[in-house]
Short mmCIF file of C-alpha atoms in Angstrom, two decimals:
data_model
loop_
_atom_site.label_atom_id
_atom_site.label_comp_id
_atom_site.label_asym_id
_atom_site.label_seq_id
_atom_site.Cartn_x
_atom_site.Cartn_y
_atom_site.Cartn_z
CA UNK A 1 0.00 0.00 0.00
CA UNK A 2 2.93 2.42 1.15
CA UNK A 3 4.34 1.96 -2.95
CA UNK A 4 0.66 1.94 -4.60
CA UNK A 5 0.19 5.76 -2.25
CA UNK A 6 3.86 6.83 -3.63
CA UNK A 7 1.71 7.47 -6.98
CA UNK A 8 0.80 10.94 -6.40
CA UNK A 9 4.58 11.66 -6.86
CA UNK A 10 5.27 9.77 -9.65
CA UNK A 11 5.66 10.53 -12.82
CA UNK A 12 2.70 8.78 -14.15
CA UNK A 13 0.66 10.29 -11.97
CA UNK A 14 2.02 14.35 -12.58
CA UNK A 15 2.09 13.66 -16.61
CA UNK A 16 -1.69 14.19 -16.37
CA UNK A 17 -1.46 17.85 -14.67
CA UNK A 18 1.37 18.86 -16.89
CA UNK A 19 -0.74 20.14 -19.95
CA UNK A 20 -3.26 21.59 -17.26
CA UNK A 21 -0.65 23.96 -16.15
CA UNK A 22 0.21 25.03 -19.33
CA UNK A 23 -2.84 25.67 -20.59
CA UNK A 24 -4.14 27.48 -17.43
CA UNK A 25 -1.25 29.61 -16.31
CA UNK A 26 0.48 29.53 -19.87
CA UNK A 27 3.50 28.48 -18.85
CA UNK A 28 5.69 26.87 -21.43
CA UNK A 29 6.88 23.40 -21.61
CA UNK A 30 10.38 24.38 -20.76
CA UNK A 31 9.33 26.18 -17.90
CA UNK A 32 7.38 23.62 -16.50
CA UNK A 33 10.12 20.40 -17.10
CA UNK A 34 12.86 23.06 -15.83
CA UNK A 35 10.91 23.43 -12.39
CA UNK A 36 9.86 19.88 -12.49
CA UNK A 37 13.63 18.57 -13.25
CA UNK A 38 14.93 21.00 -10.20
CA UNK A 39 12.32 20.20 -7.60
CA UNK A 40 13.43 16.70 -8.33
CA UNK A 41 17.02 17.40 -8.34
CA UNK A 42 16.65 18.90 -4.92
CA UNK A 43 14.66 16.50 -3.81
CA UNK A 44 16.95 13.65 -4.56
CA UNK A 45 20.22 15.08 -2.88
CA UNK A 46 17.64 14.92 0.64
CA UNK A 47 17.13 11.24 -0.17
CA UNK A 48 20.57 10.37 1.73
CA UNK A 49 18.88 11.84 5.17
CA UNK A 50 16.01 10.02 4.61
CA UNK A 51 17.93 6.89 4.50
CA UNK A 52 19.49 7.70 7.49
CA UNK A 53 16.28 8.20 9.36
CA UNK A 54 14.75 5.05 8.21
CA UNK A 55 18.21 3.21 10.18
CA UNK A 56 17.60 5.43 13.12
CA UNK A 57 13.87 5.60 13.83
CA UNK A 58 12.68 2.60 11.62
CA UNK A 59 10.03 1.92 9.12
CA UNK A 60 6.84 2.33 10.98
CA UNK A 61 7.84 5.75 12.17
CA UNK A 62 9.35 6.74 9.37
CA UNK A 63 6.13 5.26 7.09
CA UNK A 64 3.47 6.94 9.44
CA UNK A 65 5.41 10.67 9.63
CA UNK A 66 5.94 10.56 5.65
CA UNK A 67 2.17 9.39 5.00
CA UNK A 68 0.99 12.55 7.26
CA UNK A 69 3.47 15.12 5.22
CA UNK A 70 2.86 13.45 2.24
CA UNK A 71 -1.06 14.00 2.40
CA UNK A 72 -0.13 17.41 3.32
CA UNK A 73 1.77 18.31 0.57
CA UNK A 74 -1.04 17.29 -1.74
CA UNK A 75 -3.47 19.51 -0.16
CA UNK A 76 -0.88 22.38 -1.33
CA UNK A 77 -0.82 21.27 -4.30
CA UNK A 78 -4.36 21.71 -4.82
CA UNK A 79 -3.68 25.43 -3.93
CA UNK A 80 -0.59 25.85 -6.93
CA UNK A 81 -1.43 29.05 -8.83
CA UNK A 82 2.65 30.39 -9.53
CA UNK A 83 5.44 29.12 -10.95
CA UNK A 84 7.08 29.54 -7.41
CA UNK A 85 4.54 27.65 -5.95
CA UNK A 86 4.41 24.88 -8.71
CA UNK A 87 8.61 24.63 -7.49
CA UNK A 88 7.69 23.76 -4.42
CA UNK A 89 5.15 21.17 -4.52
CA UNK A 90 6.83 19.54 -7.19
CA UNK A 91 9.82 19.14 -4.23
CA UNK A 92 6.97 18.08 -1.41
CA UNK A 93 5.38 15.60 -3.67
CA UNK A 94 8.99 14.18 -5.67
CA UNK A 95 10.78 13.78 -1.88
CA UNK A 96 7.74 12.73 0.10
CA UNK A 97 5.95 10.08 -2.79
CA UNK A 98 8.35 9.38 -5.27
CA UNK A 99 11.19 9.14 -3.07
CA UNK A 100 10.72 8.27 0.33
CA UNK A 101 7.13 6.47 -0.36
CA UNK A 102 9.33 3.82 -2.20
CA UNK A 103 12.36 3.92 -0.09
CA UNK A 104 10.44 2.88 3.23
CA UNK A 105 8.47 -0.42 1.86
CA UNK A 106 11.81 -1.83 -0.11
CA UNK A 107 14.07 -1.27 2.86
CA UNK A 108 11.36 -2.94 5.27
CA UNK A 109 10.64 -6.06 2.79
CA UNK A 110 14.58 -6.34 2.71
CA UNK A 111 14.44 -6.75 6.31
CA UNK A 112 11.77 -9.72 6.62
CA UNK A 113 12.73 -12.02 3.76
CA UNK A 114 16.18 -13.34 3.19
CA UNK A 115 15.57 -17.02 0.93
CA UNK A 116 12.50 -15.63 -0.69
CA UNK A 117 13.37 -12.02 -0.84
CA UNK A 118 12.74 -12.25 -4.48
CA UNK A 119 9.17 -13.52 -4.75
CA UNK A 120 8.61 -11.32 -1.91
CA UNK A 121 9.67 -7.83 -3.83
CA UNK A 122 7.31 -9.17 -6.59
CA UNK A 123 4.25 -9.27 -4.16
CA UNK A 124 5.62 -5.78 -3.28
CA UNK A 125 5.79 -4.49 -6.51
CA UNK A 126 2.09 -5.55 -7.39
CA UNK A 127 1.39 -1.90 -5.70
CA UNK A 128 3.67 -0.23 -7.80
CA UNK A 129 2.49 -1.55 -10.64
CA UNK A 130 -1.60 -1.24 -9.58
CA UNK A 131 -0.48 2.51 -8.76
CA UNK A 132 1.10 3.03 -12.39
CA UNK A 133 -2.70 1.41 -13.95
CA UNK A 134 -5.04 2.75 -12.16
CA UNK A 135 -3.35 6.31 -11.42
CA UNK A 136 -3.51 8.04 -14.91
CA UNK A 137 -6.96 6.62 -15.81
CA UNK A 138 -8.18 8.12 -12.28
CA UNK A 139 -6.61 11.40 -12.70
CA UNK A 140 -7.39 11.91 -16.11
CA UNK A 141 -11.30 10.92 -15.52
CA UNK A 142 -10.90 13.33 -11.86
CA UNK A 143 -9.29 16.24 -14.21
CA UNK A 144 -12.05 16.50 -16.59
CA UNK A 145 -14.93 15.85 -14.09
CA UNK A 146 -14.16 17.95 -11.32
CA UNK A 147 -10.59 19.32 -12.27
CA UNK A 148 -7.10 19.38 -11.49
CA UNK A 149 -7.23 20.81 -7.64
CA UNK A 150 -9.66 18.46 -6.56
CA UNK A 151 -7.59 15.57 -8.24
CA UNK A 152 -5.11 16.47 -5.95
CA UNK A 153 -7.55 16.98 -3.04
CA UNK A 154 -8.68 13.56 -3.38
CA UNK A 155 -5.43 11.36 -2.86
CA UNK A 156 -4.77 13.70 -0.04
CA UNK A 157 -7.60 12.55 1.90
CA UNK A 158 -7.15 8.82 0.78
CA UNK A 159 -3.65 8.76 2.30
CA UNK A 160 -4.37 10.79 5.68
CA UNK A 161 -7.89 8.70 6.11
CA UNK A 162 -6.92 5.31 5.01
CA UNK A 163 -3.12 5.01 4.67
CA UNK A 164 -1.64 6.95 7.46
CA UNK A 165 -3.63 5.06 9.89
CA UNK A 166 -2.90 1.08 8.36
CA UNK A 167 1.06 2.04 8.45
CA UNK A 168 0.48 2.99 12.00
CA UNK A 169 -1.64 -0.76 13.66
CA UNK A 170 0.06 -2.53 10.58
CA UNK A 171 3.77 -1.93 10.31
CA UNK A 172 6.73 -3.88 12.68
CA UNK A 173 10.26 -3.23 11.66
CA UNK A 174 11.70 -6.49 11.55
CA UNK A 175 11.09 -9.85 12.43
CA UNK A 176 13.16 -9.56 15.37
CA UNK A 177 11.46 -7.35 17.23
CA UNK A 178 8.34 -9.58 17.61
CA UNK A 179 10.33 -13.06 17.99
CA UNK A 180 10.38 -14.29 14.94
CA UNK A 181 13.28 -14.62 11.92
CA UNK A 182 13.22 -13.39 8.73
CA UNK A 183 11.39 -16.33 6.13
CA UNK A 184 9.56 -17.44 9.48
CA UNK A 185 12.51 -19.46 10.13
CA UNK A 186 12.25 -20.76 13.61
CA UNK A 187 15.77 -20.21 14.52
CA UNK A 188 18.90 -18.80 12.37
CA UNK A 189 21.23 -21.55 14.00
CA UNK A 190 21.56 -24.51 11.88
CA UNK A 191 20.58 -27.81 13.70
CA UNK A 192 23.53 -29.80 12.69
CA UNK A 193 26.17 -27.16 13.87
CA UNK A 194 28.37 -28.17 16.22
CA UNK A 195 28.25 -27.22 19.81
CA UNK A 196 30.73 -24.40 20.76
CA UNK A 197 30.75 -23.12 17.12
CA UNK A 198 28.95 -19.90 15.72
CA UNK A 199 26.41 -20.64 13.06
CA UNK A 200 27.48 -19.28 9.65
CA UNK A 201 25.52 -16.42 8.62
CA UNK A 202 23.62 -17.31 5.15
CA UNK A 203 25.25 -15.37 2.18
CA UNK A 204 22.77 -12.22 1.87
CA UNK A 205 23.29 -11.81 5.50
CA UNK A 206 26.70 -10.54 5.21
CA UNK A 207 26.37 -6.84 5.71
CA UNK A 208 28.00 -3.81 4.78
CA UNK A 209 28.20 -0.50 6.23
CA UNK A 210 27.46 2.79 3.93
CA UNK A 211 31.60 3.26 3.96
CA UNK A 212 32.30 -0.36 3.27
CA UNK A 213 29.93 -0.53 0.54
CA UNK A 214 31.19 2.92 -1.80
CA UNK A 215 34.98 1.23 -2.01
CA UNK A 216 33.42 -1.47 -4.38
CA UNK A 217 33.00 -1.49 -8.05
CA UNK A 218 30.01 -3.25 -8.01
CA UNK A 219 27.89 -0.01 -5.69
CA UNK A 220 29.06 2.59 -8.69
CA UNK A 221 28.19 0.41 -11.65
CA UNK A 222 24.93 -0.51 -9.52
CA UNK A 223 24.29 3.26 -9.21
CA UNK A 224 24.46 3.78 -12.69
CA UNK A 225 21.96 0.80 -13.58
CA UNK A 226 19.72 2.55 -11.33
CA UNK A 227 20.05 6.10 -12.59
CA UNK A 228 20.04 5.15 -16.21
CA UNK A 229 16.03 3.84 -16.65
CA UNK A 230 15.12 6.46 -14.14
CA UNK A 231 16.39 9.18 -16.52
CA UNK A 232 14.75 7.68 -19.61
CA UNK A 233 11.55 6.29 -18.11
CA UNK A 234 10.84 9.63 -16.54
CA UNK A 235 11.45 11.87 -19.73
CA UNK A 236 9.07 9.19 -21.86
CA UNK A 237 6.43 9.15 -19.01
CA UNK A 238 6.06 12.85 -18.63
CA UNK A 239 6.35 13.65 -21.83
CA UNK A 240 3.95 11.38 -23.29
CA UNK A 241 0.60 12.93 -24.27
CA UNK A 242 3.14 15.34 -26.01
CA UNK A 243 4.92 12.47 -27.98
CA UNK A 244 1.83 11.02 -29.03
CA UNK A 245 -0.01 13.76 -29.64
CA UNK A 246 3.43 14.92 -32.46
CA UNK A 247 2.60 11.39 -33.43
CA UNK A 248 -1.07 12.18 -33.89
CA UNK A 249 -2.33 9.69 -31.31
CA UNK A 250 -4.58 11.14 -28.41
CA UNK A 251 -4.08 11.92 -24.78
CA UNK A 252 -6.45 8.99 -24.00
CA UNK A 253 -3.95 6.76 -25.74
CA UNK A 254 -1.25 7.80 -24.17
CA UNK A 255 -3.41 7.11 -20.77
CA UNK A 256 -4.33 4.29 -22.06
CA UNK A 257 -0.61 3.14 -22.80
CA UNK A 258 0.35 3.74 -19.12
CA UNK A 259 -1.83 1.59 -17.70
CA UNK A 260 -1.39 -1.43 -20.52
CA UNK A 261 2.42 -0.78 -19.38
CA UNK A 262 1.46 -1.03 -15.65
CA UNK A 263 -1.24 -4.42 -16.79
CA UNK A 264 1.86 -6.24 -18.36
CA UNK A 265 4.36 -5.54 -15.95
CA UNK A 266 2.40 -7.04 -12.94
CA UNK A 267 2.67 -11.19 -14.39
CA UNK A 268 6.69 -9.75 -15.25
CA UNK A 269 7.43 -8.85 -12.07
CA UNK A 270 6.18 -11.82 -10.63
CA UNK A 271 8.20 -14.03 -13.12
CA UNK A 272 11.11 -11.72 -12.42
CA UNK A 273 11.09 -12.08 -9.00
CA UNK A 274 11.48 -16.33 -9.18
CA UNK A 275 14.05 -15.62 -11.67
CA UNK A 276 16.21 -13.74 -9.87
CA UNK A 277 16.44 -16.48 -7.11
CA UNK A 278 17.87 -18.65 -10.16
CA UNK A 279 20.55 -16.13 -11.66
CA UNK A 280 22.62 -13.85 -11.48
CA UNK A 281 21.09 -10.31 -10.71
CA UNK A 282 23.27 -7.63 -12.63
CA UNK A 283 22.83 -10.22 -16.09
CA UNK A 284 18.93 -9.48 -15.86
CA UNK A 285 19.69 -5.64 -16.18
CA UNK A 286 22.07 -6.50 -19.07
CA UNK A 287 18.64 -7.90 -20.51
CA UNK A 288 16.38 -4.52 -19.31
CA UNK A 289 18.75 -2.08 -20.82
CA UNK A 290 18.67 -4.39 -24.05
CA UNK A 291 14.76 -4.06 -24.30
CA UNK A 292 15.00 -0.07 -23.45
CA UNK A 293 17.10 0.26 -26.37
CA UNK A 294 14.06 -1.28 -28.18
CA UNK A 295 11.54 0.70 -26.54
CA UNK A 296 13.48 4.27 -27.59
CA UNK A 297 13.58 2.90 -31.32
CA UNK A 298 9.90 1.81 -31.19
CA UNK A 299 8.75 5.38 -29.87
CA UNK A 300 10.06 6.92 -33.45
CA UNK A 301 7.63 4.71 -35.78
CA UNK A 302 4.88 4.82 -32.96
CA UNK A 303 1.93 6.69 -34.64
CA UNK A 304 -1.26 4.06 -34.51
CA UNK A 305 -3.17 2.51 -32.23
CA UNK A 306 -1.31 -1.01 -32.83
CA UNK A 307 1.81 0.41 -32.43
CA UNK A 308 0.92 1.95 -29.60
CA UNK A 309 -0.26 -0.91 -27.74
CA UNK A 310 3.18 -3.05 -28.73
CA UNK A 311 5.12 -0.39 -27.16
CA UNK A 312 2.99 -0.75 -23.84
CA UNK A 313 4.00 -4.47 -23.96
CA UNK A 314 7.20 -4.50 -24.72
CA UNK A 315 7.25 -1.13 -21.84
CA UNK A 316 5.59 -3.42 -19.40
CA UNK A 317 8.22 -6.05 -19.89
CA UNK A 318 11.36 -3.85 -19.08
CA UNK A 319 9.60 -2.08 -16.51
CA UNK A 320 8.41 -6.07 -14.50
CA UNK A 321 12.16 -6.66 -14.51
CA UNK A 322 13.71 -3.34 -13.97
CA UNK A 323 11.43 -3.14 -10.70
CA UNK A 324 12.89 -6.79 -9.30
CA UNK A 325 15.75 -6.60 -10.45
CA UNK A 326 17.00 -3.04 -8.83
CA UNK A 327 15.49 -3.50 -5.91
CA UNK A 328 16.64 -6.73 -4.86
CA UNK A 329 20.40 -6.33 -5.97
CA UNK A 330 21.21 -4.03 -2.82
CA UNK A 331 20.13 -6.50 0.10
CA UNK A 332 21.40 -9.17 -1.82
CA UNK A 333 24.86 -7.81 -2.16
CA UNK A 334 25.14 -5.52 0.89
CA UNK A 335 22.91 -7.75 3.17
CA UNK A 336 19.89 -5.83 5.84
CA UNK A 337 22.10 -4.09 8.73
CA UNK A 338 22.41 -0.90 7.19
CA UNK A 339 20.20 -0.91 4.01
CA UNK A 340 18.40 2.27 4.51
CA UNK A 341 21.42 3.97 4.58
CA UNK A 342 22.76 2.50 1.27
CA UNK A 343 19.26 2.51 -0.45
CA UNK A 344 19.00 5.60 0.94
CA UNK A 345 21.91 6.21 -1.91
CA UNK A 346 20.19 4.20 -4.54
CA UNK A 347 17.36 6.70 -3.89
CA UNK A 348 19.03 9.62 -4.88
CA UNK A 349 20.10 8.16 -7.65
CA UNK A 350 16.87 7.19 -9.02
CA UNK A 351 15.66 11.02 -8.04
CA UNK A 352 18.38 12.19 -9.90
CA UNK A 353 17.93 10.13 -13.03
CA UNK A 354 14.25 10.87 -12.79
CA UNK A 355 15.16 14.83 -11.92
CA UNK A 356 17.45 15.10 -15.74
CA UNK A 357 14.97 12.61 -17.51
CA UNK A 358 12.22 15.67 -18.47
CA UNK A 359 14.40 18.57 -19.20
CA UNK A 360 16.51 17.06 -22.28
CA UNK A 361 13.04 15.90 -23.68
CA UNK A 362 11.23 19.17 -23.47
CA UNK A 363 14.12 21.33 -24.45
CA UNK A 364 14.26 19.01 -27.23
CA UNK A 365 10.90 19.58 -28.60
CA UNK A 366 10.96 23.56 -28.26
CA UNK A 367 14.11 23.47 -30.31
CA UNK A 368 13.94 21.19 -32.94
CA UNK A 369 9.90 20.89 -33.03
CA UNK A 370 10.29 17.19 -32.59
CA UNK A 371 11.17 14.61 -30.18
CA UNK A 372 13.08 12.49 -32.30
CA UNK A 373 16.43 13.78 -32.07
CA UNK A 374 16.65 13.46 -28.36
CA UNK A 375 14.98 9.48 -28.54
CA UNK A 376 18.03 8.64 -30.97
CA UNK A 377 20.44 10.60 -28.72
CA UNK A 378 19.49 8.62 -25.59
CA UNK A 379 20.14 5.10 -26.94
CA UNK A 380 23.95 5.70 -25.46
CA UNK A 381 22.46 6.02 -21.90
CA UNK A 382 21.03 2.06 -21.80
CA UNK A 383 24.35 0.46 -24.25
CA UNK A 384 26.49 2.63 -20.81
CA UNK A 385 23.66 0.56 -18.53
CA UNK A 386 24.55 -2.77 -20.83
CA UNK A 387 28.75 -2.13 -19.99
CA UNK A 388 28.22 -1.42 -16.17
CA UNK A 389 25.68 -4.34 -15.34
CA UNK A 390 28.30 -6.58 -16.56
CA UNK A 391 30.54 -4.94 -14.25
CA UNK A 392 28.50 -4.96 -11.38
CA UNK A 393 29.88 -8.49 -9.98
CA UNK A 394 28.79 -9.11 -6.34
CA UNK A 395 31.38 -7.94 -4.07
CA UNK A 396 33.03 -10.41 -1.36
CA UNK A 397 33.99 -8.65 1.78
CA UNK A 398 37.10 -9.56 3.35
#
């Protein structure tokens, strides 16, 4: 639930206001993805601290405090009428939902499951992908019923009324703290050690600290993998009514391709999530960056209603595996003590990615009239992803 209410600051879910502001306040597109791309940018660099928190005070505080701001900063939202102001909830709603909505649930899953960590992102990720269906289709319905500010309005009370208040009875750090282990093992020593010797910890239990962690090769290239489909999935996303609308397809369709993404992805990330139990993590982002390559080609010839629904597809596909696959790779490689602190890292560089991903794109279009030179111009970001997966080896610590 925590990742299905991060939706009101994700991209998806802001791509439907976008053309609202412009029309309303005539702002330009440049203007807009300029403050939208800062906000973010700011945002992102704050990510760190909320890391930090998350190892200090744990995930039920940190979940229930966040949900309260969170609903907050949508309610100001609803009040946006200057570009100053726009600035500023773009920051609430990118640190708050985008950021630390998604940072809180992946760092507390990491901290129950162990064995079946991977299956257990994929149940995870069912709200992230639920969030990315149902989001634009609800906004874009809520826009032209009651408009924009009550769109806004509306998640705000969700989250304070129903959220805030299930994170509070619902949430319990880790398994520890109630008696139990993580995988509802009944007891982390192994039966047939022998007496007087420590039990071996299991292999993902190995932990790093934050300091430990940046002297590998394998944290960098992982950094880039995760700041690479960030970039490029965020300047597609809110850009897309725009691209399909040069294209001649319809905002509807472009609603419509959102969700179809969000509708594949769900079955993917479940298969994903078995599948990295099996193999080698950093070889299935070898195969995301491979398809993303595909999608950026596909986007040029995209101008019909078939096309349009093959690109959702093939979207949904990249996006099941991305969503396994770079979540699970830091517990896996860097083990639970300290993985708010290090995904705390991750998270800024997903904000980041996500922060440069709309500027390029809209700059793009007010200077050349087109979005094609900037979709053949970002194939070199995911064949960079393709060179440091394969570098990102997991790391054995002395």
């Amino acid at each position: 639930m925590g990742i299905f209410f991060s939706g009101p600051g994700q991209t998806y879910s802001n791509s439907m206001f976008i053309d609202e502001y412009i029309n309303e306040f005539g702002w330009s597109r440049s203007q807009v993805s300029g403050v939208y791309s800062t906000a973010t940018l700011i945002a992102g660099f704050t990510m760190m601290l909320v890391g930090r928190f998350i190892d200090r005070f744990g995930q039920r505080t940190m979940m229930v405090s966040v949900g309260l701001l969170f609903g907050l900063a949508l309610l100001y939202n609803s009040m946006v009428t200057s570009i100053g102001m726009l600035a500023v909830g773009f920051f609430l709603i990118r640190l708050l939902g985008q950021g630390s909505m998604t940072l809180i649930p992946k760092t507390l899953v990491a901290q129950w499951f162990i064995k079946k960590r991977g299956r257990a992102f994929s149940f995870m990720t069912l709200g992230s992908f639920l969030s990315a269906m149902l989001f634009p289709i609800i906004n874009a319905w809520l826009i032209q019923t009651w408009g924009w500010e009550f769109a806004w309005r509306f998640w705000a009370v969700l989250i304070l009324l129903l959220f805030v208040p299930m994170a509070f009875f619902g949430v319990r750090n880790k398994p520890e703290d109630i008696g139990l282990k993580p995988d509802g093992e009944k007891s982390p020593v192994d039966p047939h050690t022998q007496p007087g010797l420590q039990p071996t910890l299991p292999e993902a239990e190995v932990s790093w600290t934050l300091k430990e962690a940046v002297h590998t090769r394998a944290f960098w290239a992982i950094l880039i993998c995760v700041g690479i489909p960030a970039m490029v999935n965020t300047g597609i996303t809110f850009h897309i009514i725009s691209i399909f609308g040069s294209n001649e397809l319809s905002p509807e369709i472009a609603a419509m391709v959102l969700s179809l993404m969000a509708l594949v992805g769900i079955p993917m990330s479940f298969v994903s999530g078995f599948v990295t139990e099996k193999i080698k993590t950093n070889y299935l982002l070898v195969g995301i960056f491979v398809i993303e390559i595909i999608l950026l080609l596909l986007l040029l010839i995209t101008n019909n209603f078939a096309m349009a629904i093959v690109f959702g597809v093939i979207w949904g596909v990249a996006n099941g595996f991305e969503r396994i696959g770079l979540n699970i790779i830091w517990p896996d490689y860097f083990g639970r003590a300290h993985i708010g602190s290090i995904n705390g890292v991750a998270s800024t560089m997903m904000v980041l990615g996500s922060a440069f991903g709309p500027l390029p794109f809209g700059f793009g279009f007010d200077t050349f009239g087109s979005y094609g030179p900037v979709l053949i111009a970002s194939i070199a970001f995911p064949v960079i992803g393709i060179v440091c997966a394969l570098l990102a080896t997991k790391p054995e610590k002395a």
